[in-house]
Short mmCIF file of C-alpha atoms in Angstrom, two decimals:
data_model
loop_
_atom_site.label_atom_id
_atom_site.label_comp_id
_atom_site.label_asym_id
_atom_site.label_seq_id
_atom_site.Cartn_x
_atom_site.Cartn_y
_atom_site.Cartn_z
CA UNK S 8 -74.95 84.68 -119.42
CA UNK S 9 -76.56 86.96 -122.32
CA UNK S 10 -79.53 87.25 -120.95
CA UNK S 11 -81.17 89.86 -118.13
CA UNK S 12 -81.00 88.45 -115.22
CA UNK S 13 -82.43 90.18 -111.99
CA UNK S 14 -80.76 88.46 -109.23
CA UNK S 15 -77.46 89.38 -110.78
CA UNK S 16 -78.00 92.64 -111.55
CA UNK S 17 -79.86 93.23 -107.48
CA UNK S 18 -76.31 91.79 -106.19
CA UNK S 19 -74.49 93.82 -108.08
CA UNK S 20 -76.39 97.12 -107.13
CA UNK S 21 -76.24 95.55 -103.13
CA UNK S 22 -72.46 94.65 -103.66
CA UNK S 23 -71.34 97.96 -104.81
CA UNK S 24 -73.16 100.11 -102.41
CA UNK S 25 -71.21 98.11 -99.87
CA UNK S 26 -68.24 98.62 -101.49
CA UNK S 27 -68.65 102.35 -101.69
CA UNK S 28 -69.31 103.07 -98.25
CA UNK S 29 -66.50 100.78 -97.20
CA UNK S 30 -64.61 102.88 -99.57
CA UNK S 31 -66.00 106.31 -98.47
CA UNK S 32 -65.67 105.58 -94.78
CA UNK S 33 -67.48 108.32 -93.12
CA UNK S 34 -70.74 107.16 -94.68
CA UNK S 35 -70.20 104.12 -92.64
CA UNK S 36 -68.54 105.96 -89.46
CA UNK S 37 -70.68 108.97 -89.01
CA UNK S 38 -74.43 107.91 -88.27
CA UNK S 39 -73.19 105.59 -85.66
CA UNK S 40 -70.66 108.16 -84.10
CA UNK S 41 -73.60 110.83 -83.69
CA UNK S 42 -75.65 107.77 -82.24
CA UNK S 43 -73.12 106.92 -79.66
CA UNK S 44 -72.30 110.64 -79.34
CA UNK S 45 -75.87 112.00 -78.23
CA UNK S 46 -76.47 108.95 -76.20
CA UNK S 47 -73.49 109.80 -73.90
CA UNK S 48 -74.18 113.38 -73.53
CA UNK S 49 -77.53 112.82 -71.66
CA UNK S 50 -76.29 110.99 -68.60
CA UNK S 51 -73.75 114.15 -69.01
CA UNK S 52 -76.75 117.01 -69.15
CA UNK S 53 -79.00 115.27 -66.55
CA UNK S 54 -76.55 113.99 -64.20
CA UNK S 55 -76.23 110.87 -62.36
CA UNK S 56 -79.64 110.47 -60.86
CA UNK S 57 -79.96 106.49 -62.07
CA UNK S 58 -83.61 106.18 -61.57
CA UNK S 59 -84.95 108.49 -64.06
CA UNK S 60 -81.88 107.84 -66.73
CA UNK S 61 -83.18 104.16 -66.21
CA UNK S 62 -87.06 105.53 -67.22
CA UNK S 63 -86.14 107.81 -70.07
CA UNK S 64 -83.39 105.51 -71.97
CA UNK S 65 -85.90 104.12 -74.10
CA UNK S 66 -87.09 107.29 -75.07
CA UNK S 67 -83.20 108.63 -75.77
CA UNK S 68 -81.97 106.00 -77.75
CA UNK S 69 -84.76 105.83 -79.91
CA UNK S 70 -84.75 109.46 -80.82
CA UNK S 71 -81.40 109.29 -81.04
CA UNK S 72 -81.66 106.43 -83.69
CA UNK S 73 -84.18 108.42 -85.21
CA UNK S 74 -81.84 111.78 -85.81
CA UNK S 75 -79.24 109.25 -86.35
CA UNK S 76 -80.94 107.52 -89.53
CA UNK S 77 -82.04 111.03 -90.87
CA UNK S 78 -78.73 112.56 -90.99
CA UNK S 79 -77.50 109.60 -93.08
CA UNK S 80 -80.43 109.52 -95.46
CA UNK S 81 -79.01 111.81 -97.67
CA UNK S 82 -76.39 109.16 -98.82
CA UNK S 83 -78.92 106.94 -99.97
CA UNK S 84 -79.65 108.82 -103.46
CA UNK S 85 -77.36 111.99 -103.41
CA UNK S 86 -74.13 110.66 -104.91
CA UNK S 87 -76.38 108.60 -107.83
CA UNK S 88 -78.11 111.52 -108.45
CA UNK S 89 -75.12 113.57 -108.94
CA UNK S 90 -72.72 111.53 -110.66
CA UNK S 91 -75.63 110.22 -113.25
CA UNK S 92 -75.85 106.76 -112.19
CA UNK S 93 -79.30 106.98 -111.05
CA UNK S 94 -80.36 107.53 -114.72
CA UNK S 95 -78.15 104.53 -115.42
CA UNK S 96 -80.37 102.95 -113.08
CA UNK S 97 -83.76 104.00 -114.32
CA UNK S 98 -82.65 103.19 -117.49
CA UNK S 99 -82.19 99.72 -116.53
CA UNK S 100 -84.51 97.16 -117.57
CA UNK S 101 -85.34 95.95 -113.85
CA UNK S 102 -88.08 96.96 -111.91
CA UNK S 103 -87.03 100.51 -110.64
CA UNK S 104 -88.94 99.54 -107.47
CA UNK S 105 -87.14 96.78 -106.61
CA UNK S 106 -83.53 98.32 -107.28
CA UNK S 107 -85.06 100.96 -104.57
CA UNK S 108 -84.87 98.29 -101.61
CA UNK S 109 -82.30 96.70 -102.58
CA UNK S 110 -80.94 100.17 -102.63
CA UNK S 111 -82.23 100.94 -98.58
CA UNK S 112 -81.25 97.10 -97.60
CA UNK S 113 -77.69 98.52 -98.48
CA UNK S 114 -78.52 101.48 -96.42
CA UNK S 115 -79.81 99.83 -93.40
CA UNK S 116 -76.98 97.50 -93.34
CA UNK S 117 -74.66 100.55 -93.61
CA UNK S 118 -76.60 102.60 -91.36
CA UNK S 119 -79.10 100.79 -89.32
CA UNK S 120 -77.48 97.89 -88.31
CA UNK S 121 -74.53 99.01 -86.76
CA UNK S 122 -76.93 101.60 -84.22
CA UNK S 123 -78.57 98.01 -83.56
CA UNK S 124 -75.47 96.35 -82.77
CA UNK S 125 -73.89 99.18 -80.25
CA UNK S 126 -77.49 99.59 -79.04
CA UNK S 127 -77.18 97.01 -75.49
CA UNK S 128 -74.06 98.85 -74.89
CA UNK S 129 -75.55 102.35 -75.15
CA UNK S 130 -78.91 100.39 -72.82
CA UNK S 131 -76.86 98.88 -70.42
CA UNK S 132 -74.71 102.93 -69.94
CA UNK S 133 -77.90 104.32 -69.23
CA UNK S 134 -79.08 101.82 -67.18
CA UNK S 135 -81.61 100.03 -68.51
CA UNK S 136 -82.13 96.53 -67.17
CA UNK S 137 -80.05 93.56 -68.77
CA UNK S 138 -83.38 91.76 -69.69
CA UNK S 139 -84.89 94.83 -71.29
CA UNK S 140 -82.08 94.69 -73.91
CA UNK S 141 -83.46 92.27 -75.75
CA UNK S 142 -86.74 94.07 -76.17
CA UNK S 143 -85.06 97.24 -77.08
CA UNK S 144 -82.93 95.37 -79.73
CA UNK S 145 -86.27 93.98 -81.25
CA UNK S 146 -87.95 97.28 -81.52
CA UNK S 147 -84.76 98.79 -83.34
CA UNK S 148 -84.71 95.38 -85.36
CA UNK S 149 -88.38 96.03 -86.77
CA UNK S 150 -88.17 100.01 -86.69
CA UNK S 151 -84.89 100.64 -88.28
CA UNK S 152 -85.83 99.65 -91.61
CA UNK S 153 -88.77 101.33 -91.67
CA UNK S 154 -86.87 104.80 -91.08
CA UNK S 155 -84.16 103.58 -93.76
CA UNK S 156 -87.81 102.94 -96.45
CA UNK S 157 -89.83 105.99 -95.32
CA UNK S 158 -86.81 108.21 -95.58
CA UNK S 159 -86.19 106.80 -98.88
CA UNK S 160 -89.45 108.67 -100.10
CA UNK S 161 -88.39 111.69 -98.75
CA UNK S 162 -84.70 111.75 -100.37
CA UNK S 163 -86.16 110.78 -103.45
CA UNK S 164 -88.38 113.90 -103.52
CA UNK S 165 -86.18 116.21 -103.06
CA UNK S 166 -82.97 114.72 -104.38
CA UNK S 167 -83.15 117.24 -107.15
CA UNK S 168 -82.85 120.27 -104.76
CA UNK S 169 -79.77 121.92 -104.07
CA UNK S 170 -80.23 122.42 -100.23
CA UNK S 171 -82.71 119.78 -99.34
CA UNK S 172 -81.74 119.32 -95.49
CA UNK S 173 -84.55 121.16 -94.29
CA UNK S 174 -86.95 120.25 -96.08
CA UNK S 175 -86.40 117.09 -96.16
CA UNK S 176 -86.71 116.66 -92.30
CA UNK S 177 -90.07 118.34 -92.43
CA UNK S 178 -91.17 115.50 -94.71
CA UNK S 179 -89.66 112.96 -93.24
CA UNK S 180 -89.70 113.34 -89.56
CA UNK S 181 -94.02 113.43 -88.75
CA UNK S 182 -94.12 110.21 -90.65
CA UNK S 183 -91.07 108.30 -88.37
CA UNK S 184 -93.87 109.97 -85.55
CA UNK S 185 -95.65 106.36 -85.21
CA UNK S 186 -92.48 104.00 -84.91
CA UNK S 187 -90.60 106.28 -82.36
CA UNK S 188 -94.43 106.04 -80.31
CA UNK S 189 -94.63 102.33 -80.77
CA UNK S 190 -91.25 101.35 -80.45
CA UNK S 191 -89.94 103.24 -77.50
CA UNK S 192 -93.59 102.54 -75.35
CA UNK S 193 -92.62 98.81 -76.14
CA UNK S 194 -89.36 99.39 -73.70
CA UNK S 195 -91.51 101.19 -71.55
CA UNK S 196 -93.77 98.69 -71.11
CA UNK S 197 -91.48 95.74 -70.95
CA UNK S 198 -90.19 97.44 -67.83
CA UNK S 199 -92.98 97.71 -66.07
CA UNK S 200 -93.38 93.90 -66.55
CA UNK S 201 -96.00 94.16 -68.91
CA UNK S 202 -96.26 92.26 -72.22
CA UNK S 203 -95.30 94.39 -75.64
CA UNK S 204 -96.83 92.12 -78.26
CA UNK S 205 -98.71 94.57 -79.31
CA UNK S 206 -96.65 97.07 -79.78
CA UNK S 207 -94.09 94.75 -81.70
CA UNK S 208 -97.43 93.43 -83.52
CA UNK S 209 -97.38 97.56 -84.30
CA UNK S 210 -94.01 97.88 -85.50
CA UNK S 211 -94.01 94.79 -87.74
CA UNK S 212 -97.47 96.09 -89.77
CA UNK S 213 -95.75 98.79 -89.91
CA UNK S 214 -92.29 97.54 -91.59
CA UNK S 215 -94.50 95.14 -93.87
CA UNK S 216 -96.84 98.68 -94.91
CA UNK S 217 -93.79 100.40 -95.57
CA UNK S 218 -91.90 97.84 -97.07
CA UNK S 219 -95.12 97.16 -99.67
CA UNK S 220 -95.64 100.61 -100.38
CA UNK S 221 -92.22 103.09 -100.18
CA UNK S 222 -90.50 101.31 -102.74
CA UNK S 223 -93.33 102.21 -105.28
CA UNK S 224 -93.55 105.86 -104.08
CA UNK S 225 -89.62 105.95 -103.80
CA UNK S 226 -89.56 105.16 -108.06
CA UNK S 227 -92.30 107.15 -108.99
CA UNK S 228 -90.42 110.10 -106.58
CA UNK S 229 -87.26 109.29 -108.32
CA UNK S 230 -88.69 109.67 -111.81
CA UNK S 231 -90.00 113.49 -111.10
CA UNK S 232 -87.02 113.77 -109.68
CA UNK S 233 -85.45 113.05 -112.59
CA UNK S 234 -87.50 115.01 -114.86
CA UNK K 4 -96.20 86.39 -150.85
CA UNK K 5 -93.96 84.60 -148.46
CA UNK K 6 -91.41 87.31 -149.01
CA UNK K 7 -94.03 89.38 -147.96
CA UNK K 8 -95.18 88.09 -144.90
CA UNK K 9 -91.21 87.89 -143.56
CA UNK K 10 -90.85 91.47 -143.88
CA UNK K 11 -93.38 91.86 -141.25
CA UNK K 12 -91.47 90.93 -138.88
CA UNK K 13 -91.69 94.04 -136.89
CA UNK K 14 -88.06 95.21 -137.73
CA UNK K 15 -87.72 98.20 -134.19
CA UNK K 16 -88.27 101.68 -135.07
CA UNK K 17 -88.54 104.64 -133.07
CA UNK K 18 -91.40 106.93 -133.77
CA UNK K 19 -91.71 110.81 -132.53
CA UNK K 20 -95.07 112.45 -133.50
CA UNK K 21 -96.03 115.84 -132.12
CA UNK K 22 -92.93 116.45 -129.62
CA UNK K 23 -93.17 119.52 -127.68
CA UNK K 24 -91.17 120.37 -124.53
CA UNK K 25 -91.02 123.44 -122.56
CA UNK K 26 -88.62 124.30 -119.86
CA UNK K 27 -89.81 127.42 -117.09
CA UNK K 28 -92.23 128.20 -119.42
CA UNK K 29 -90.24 128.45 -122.86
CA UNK K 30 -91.15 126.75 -125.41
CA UNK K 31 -87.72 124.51 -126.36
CA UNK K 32 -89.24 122.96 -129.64
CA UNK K 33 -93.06 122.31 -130.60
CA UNK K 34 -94.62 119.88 -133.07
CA UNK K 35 -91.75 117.50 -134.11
CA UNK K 36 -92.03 114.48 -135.85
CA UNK K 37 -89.28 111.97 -137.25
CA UNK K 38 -89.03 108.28 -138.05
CA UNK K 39 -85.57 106.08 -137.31
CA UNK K 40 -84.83 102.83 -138.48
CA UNK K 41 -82.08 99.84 -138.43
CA UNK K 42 -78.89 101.57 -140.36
CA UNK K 43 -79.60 104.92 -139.26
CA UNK K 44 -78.30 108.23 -137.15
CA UNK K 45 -80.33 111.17 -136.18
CA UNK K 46 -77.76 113.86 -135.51
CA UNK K 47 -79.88 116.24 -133.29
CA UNK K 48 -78.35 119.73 -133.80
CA UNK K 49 -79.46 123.42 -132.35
CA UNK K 50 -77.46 126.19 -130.77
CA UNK K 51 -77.22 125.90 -126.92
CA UNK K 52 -79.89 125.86 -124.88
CA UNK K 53 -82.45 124.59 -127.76
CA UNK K 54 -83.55 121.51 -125.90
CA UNK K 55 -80.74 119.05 -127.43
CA UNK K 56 -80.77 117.35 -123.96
CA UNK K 57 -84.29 117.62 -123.29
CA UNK K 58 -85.23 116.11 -126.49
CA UNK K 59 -82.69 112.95 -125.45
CA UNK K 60 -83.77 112.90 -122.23
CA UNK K 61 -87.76 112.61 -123.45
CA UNK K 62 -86.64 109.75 -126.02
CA UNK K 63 -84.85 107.90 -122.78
CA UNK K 64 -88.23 108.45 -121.12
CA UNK K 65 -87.08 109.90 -118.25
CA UNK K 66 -88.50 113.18 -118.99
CA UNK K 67 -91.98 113.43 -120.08
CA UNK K 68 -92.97 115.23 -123.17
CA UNK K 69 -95.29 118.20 -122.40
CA UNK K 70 -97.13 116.79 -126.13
CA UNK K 71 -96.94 114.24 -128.34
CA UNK K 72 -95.15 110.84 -127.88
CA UNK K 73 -92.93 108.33 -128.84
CA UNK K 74 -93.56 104.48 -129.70
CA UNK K 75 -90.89 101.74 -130.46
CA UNK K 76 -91.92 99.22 -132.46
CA UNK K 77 -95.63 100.70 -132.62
CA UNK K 78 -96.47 101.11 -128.51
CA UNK K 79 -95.38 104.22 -126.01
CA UNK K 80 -92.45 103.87 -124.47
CA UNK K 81 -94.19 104.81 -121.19
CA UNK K 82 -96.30 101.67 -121.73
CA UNK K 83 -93.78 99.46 -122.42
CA UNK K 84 -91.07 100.29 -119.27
CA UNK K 85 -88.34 98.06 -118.71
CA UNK K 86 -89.00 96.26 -121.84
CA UNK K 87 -87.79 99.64 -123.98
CA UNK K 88 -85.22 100.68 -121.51
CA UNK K 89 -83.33 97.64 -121.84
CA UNK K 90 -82.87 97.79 -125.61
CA UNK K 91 -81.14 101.37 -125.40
CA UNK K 92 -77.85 102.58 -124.31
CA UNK K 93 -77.73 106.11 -122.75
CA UNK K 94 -74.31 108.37 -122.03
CA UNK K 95 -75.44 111.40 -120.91
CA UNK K 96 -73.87 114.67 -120.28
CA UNK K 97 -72.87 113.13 -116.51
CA UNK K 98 -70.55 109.87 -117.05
CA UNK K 99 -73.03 108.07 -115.06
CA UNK K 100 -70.10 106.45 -113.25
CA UNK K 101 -69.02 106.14 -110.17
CA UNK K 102 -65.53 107.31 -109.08
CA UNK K 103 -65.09 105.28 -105.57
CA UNK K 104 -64.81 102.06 -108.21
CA UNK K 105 -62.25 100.95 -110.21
CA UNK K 106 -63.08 100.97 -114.32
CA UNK K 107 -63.63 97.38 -114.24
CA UNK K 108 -65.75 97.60 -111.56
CA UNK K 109 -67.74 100.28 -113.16
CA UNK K 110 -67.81 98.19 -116.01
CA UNK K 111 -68.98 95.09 -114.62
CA UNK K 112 -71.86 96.98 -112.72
CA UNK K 113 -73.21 98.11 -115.99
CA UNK K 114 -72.83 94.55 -117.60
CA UNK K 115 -75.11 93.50 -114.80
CA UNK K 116 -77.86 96.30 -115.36
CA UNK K 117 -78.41 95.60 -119.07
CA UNK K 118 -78.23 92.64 -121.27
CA UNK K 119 -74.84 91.36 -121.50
CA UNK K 120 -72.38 91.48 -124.66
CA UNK K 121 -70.83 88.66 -125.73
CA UNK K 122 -66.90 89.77 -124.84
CA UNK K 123 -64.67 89.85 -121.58
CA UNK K 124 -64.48 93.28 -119.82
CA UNK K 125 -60.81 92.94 -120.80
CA UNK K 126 -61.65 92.62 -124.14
CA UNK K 127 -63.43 96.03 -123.77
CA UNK K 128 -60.84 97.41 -122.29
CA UNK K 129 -58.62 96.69 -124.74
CA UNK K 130 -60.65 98.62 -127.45
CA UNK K 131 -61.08 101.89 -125.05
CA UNK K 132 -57.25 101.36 -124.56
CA UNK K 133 -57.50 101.17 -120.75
CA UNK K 134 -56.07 98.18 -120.34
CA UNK K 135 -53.15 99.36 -118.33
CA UNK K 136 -56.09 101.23 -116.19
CA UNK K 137 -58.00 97.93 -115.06
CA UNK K 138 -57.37 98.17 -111.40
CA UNK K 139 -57.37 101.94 -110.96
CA UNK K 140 -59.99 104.09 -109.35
CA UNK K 141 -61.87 106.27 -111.84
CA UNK K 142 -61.14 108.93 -109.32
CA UNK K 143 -57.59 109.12 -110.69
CA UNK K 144 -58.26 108.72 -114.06
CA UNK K 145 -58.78 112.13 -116.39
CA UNK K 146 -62.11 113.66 -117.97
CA UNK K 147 -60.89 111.71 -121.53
CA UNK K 148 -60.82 108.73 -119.49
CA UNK K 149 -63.63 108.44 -117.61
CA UNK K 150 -65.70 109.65 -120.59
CA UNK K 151 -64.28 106.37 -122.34
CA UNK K 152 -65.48 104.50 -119.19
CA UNK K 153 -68.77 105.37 -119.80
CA UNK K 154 -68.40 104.81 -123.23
CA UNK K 155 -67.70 101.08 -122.60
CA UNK K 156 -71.10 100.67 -121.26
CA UNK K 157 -72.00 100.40 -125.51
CA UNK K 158 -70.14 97.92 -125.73
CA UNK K 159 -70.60 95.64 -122.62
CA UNK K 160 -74.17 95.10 -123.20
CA UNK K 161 -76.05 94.74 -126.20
CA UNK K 162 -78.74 97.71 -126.88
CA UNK K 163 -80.15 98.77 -130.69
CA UNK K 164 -80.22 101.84 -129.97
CA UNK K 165 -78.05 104.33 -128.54
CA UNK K 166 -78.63 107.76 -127.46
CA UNK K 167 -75.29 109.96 -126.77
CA UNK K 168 -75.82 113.09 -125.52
CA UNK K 169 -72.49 114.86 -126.74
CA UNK K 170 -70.39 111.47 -126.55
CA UNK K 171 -67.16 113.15 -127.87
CA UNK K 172 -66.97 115.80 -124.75
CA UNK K 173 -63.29 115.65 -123.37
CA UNK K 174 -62.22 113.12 -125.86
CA UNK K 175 -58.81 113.40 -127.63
CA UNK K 176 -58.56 113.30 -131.63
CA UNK K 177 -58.09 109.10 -131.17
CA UNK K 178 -60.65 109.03 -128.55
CA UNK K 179 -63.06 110.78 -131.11
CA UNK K 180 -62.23 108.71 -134.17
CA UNK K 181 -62.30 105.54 -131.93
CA UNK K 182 -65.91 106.92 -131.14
CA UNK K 183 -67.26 107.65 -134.73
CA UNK K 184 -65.72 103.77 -135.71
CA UNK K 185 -67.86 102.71 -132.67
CA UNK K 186 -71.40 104.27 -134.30
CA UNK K 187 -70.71 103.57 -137.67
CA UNK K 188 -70.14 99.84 -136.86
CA UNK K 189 -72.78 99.78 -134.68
CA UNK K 190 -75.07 101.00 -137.61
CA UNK K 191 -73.73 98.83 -140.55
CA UNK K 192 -74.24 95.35 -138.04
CA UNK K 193 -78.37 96.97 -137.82
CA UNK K 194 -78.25 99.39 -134.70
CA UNK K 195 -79.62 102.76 -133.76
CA UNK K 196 -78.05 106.14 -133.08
CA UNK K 197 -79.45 109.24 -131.98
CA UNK K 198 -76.36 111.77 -130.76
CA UNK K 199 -75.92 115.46 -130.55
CA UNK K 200 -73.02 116.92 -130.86
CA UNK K 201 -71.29 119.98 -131.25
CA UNK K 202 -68.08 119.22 -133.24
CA UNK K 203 -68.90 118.40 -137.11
CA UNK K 204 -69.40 114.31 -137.36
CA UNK K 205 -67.79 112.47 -139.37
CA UNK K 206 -70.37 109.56 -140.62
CA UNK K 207 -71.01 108.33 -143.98
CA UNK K 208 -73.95 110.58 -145.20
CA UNK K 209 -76.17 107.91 -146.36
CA UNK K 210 -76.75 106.86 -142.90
CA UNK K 211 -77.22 110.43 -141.25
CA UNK K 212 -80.70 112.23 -140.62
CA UNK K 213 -80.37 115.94 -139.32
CA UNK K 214 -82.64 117.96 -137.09
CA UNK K 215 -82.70 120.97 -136.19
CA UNK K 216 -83.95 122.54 -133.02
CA UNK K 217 -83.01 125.76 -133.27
CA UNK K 218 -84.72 126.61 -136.79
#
């Protein structure tokens, strides 16, 4: 009981990150809101012509995901930053990398998750095949965290600005370039009866690359930050 | 001879040689150097602006010095990480606590990020007199009370050496005298202090070391 322990002290951090955005509500209510929100507006703006909503659904859900997980990002260090826990946490004697995903598995399950859960009803609106769902909820699956890890760096860099919005979308979006490519052609190529191993292969390097390397840049960020 | 040889076991001390820090290109304090041991307080004083919380915030090690450095036990903090962080305590000028939780909450989250003290959190409570408080959010609670929140991180884990960057802020007269009985017991039972402040301390003198950053 008197000792460090790391397990205890990563379920702690996970468990009250929950707890705050079940607290806070619209941290939990608002990424998913703008998901389902632009998703709806395009059979809207295009009209009801089913055969090219069918072809570009891929395409709109994933970008919509995409704005979707940038607009929350800001949650994921903002609050720490301003209220002084996040020096609490450096200070810590854990591995400041490994707070960091526990820190954006908290986000993704606040943030990410939900987009993948409402996703086959959004796919089925627009018309995408029933059997393409599955695909589509495998690309969001593997490409979801890797927004919620790469968007970490980019918070964590410019958590110490006042308006950061901007720039932070400059940083972040050319790097989420690659998963929105791989992730929506995998849809695209499902329906045209092709095979998208390789495109999942793609997106699960990808999540593994991240998942190696953002945490360490996200700390080292965090510290300038800091600074 | 044997005396000898168990006085070397390393007893912690926290060395500063050659500190400078500058802040948009002002020099906040160049070339200091102290020494602190088991027993003892540096009271780090300086008009505002001197680089009080700089200096704190380089000794944390989560601001780099722009010279110098500073060892524990003989090695850089920077080298040693996590295994320095964990044996100090840090209240900062933010509470570092987070007001969507209830104090207990708050208090159990810090438990978990350090090394754990040997009482209950209502124990703790108890001694920041916030018992009746246990269940509330910190939200509702005042400035006096949160700061004791974040006070109660001292004593829920077990650290050598604290660093306070003006702990009495928003305290009431008990709140500060429950404050200074905090330090001085946690220097007679072998611990560290290093505070700033701007109301006069009242310590027992044989313990206190003063700097001054402004002179």
């Amino acid at each position: 009981m008197n000792e460090l322990s790391l397990t205890r002290a990563l379920y702690a951090l996970l468990k009250r990150d929950l707890l705050l955005a079940v607290r806070r509500r619209s941290e939990l209510a608002n990424p998913i809101l703008f998901f389902v929100l632009i998703t709806t507006l395009f059979p809207l703006g295009i009209g009801a012509d089913a055969k090219l909503l069918q072809s570009i659904a891929p395409g709109i859900i994933w970008v919509a995901a995409l704005l979707a997980a940038l607009l929350s990002l800001d949650h994921l260090f903002r609050s720490d930053f301003e209220d002084g826990t996040l020096e609490q946490l450096l200070l810590s004697a854990h591995p400041v990398s490994l707070l960091v995903i526990t820190k954006v598995l908290a986000h993704w399950l606040i943030t990410g998750l939900p987009l993948l859960i409402v996703s086959p009803l959004l796919a089925l609106l627009l018309g995408l095949p029933a059997d393409m769902v599955g695909v589509l909820m495998l690309s969001l699956l593997l490409g979801t965290p890797v927004l919620s890890l790469i968007g970490a760096i980019g918070v964590a860099l410019t958590v110490g600005l006042r308006r950061s919005g901007v720039i932070l979308s400059l940083l972040v979006l050319p790097l989420y370039v690659p998963v929105l490519i791989f992730a929506s052609n995998a849809v695209d190529t499902a329906m045209s009866g092709m095979p998208v191993t390789g495109q999942l292969a793609m997106l699960a390097a990808l999540l593994v690359l991240s998942l190696t390397l953002a945490p360490l840049a996200t700390a080292a960020a965090l510290r300038m930050s800091l600074s | 001879m044997l005396q000898e040889k168990a006085e070397q076991i390393p007893s912690p001390i926290l060395n500063v040689q050659g500190l400078s820090c500058e802040r948009n290109d002002r020099l906040l304090f160049q070339h200091l150097d102290f020494e602190l041991r088991p027993h003892q307080v540096l009271l780090v004083e300086g008009r505002n602006g001197s680089g009080k919380t700089s200096l704190l915030k380089i000794l944390c090690g989560i601001r780099l010095a722009d010279d110098g450095e500073v060892s524990w036990c003989g090695e850089s903090i920077q080298r040693l990480g996590g295994e320095y962080t964990h044996q100090l305590a840090y209240v900062g000028h933010t509470d570092g606590i987070k007001l969507e939780l209830s104090v207990a909450e708050n208090l159990n989250m810090a438990r978990a990020m350090g090394r754990p003290a040997n009482v209950s959190i209502d124990t703790v409570l108890e001694q920041l007199k916030l018992s009746a408080h246990h269940d509330d959010m910190c939200r509702m609670l005042s400035a006096g009370q949160r700061r004791r929140v974040a006070l109660g991180r001292l004593l829920i884990t077990q650290a050598p050496l604290w660093i306070l960057d003006e702990p009495f802020t928003s305290l009431d007269t008990q709140g500060v005298a429950f404050c200074e009985a905090l330090i001085e017991q946690h220097i007679t039972s072998g611990g560290m202090v290093v505070m700033t402040s701007h109301h006069a301390v009242n310590l027992d003198n044989q313990y206190v070391q003063r700097i001054n950053l402004s002179t």
